CSV table of C-alpha atoms in Angstrom, one decimal:
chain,number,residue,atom,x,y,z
A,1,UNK,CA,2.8,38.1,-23.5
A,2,UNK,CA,-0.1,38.0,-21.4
A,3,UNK,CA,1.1,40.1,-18.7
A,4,UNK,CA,2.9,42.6,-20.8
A,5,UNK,CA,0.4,43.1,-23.5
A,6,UNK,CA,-3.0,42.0,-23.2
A,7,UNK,CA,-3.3,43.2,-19.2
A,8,UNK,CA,-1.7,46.2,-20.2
A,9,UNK,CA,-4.3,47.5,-22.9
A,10,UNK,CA,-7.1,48.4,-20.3
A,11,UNK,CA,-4.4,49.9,-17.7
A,12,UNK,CA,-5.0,53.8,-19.1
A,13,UNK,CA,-8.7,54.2,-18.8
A,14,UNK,CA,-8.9,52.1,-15.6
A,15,UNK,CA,-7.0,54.9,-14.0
A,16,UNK,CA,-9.7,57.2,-14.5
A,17,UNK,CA,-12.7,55.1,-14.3
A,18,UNK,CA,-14.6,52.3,-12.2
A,19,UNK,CA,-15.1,49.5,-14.5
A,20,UNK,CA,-18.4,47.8,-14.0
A,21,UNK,CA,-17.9,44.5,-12.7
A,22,UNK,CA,-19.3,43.0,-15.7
A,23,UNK,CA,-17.0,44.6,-17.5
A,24,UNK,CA,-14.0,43.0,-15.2
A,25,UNK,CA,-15.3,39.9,-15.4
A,26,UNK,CA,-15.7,39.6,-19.1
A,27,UNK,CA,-11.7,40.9,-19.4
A,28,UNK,CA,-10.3,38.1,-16.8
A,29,UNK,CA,-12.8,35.7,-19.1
A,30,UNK,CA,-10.9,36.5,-22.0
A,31,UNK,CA,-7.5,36.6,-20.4
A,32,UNK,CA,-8.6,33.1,-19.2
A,33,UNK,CA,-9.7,31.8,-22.6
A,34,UNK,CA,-6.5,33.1,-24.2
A,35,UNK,CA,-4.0,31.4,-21.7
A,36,UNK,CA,-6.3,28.2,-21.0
A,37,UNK,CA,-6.8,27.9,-25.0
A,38,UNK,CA,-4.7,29.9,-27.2
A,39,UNK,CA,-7.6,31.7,-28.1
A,40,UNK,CA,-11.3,33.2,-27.3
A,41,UNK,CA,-13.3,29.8,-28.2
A,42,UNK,CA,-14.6,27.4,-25.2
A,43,UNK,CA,-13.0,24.6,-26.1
A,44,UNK,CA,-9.6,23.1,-24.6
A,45,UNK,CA,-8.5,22.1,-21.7
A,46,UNK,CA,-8.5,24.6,-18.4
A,47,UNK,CA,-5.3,23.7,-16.9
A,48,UNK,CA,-5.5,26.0,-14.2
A,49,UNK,CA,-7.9,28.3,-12.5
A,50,UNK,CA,-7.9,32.3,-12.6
A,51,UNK,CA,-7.5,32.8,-8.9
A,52,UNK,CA,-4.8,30.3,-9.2
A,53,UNK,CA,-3.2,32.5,-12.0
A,54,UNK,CA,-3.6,35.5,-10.1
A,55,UNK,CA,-2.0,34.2,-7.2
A,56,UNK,CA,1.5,35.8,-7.0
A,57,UNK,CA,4.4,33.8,-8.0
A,58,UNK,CA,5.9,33.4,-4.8
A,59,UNK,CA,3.0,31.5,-3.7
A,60,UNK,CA,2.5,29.3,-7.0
A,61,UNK,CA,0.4,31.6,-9.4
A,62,UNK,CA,2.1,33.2,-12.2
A,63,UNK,CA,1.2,37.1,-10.7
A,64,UNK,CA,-1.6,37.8,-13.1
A,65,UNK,CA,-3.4,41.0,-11.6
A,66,UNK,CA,-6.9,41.2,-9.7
A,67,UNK,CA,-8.3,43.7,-12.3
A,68,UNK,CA,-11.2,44.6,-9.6
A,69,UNK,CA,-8.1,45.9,-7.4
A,70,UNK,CA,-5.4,47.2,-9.7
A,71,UNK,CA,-8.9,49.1,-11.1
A,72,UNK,CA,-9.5,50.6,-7.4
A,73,UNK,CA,-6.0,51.6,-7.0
A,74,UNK,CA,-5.6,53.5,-10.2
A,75,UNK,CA,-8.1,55.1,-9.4
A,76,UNK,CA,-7.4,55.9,-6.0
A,77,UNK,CA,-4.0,56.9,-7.0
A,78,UNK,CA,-6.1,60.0,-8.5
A,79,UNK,CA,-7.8,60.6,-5.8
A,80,UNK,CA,-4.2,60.9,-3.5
A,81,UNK,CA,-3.5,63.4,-6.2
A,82,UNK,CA,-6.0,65.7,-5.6
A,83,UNK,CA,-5.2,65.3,-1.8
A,84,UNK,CA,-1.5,65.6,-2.3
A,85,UNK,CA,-1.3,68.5,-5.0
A,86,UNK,CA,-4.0,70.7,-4.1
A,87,UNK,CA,-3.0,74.0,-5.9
A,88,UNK,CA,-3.1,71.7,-9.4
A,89,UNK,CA,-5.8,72.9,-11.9
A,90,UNK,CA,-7.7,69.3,-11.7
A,91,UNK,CA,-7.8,69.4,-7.9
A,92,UNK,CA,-9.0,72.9,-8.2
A,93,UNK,CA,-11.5,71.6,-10.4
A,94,UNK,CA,-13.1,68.8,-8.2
A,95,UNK,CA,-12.7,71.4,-5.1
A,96,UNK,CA,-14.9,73.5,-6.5
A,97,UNK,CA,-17.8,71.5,-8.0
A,98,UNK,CA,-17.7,68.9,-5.2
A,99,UNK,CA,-16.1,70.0,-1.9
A,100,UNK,CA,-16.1,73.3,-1.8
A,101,UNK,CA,-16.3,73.6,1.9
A,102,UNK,CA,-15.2,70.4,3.1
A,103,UNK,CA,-11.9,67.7,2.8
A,104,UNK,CA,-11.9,65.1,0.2
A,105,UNK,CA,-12.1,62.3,2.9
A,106,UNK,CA,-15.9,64.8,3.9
A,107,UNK,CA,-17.0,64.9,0.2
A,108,UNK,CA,-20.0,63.9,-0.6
A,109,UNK,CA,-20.7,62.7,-3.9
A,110,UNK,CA,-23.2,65.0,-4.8
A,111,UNK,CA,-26.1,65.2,-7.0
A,112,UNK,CA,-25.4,64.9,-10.9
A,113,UNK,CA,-22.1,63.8,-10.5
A,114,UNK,CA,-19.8,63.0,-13.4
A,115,UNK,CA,-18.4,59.3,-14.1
A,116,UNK,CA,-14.9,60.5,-13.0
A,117,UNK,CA,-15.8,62.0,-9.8
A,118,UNK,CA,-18.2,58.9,-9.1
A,119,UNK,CA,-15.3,57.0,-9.4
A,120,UNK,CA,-12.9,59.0,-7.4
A,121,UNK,CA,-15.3,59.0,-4.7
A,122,UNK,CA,-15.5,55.7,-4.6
A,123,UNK,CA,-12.2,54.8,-4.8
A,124,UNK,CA,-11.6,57.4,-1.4
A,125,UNK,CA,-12.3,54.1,0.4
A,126,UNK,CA,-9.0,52.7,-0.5
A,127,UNK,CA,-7.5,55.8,0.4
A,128,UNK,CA,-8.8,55.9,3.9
A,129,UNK,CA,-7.6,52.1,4.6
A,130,UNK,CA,-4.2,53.6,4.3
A,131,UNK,CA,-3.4,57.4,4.4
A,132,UNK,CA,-2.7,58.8,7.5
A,133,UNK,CA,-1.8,62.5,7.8
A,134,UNK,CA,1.8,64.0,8.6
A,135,UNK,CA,0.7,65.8,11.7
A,136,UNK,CA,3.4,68.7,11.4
A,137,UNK,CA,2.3,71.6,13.7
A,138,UNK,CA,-1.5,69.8,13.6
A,139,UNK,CA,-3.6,73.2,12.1
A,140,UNK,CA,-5.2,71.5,9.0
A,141,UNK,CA,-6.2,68.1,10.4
A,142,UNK,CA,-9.6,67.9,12.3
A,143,UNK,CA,-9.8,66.0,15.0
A,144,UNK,CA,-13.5,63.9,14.6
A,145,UNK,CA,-13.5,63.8,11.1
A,146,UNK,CA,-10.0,63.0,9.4
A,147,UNK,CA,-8.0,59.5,9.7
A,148,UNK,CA,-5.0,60.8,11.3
A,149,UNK,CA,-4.3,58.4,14.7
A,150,UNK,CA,-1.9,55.5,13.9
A,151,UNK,CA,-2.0,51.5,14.8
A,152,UNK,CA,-4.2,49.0,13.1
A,153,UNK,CA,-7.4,50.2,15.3
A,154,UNK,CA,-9.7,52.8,15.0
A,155,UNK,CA,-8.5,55.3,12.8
A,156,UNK,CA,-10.5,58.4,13.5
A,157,UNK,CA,-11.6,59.3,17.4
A,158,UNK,CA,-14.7,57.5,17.8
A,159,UNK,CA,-18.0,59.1,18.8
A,160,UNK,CA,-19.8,61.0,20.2
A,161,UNK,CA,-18.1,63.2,21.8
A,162,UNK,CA,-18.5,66.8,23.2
A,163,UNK,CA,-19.6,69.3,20.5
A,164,UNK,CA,-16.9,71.7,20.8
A,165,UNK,CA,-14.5,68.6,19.8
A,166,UNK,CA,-15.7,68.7,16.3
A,167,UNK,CA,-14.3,72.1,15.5
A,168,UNK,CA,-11.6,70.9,17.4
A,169,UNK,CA,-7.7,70.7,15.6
A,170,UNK,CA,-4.7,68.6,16.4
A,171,UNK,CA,-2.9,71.2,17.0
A,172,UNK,CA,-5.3,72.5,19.6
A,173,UNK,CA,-4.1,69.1,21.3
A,174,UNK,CA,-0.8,70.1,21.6
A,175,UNK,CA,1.5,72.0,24.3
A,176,UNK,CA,1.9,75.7,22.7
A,177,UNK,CA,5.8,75.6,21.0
A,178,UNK,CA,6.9,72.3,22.3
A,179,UNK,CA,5.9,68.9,20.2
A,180,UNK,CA,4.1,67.5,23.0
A,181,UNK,CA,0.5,66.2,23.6
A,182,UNK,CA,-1.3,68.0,26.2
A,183,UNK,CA,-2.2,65.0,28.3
A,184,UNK,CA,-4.6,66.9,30.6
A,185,UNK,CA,-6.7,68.1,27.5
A,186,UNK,CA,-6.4,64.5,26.1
């Protein structure tokens, strides 16, 4: 009941926003009164602690979810939205108030900005831990500034480097109709 109902009720709004971590803690404190007690008051007997609960099950918790986390990646999940569907009217949106010029990985988060796009933008983080680009003929994605190299290093080309590499493409890295790095330019 706990998983299915009470961690469910704050799943649609912490899509769209950061919570606060008081605001986190106070949830998992209830969650934890309810399980530990069968209710909100103090007393009874803690049988267990919360980051034992929200261990996953294979390791001995009973999967309870990290709302801090599950919170970031809702919210990030928006933010791969307006990377992944840019002709949508809500990418659109955020385009032009906060990056008109730029990428959503160069935003900046601007002065006066709204709760949603405060969150967005700081949820970008978890996007750039993970997304990587699909190079595909290389035109879009800018060398110094966007997370496209693979492997568990560096992510981006480190700097500095020359300052005509900063206007520099992927694709401008390739051999002209063939799907091959030019080494020498590398």
């Amino acid at each position: 009941m706990i998983k299915s109902v009470l961690q469910a009720i704050p799943a649609y709004v912490m899509s769209i926003f950061i919570f606060p971590e008081v605001v986190i803690n106070d949830i998992e404190r209830m969650l934890n009164a309810f399980w530990g007690c069968g209710g909100s008051s103090s007393k009874g007997i803690r049988w267990i602690a919360w980051d034992r609960l929200t261990c996953s099950k294979k390791d001995g918790g009973l999967g309870f979810r990290k709302f801090r986390a599950f919170n970031m990646a809702m919210v990030a999940k928006q933010g791969w939205f307006i990377m992944s569907h840019p002709q949508s009217l809500v990418s659109r949106f955020f385009k032009a108030g906060y990056f008109p010029k730029t990428s959503f990985f160069e935003a900046n988060l601007g002065s006066n900005p709204s709760f949603v796009w405060r969150s967005i933008w700081k949820a970008r983080d978890v996007l750039m831990l993970g997304c990587r680009w699909s190079i595909g003929d290389g035109s879009p994605i800018k060398v110094m500034q966007e997370p496209w190299i693979r492997g568990k290093g560096e992510r981006c080309v480190p700097g500095p480097q020359q300052h005509g590499i900063y206007n520099m493409v992927v694709k401008d890295l390739l051999l002209p109709n063939v799907k091959q790095w030019n080494m020498r330019l590398i």
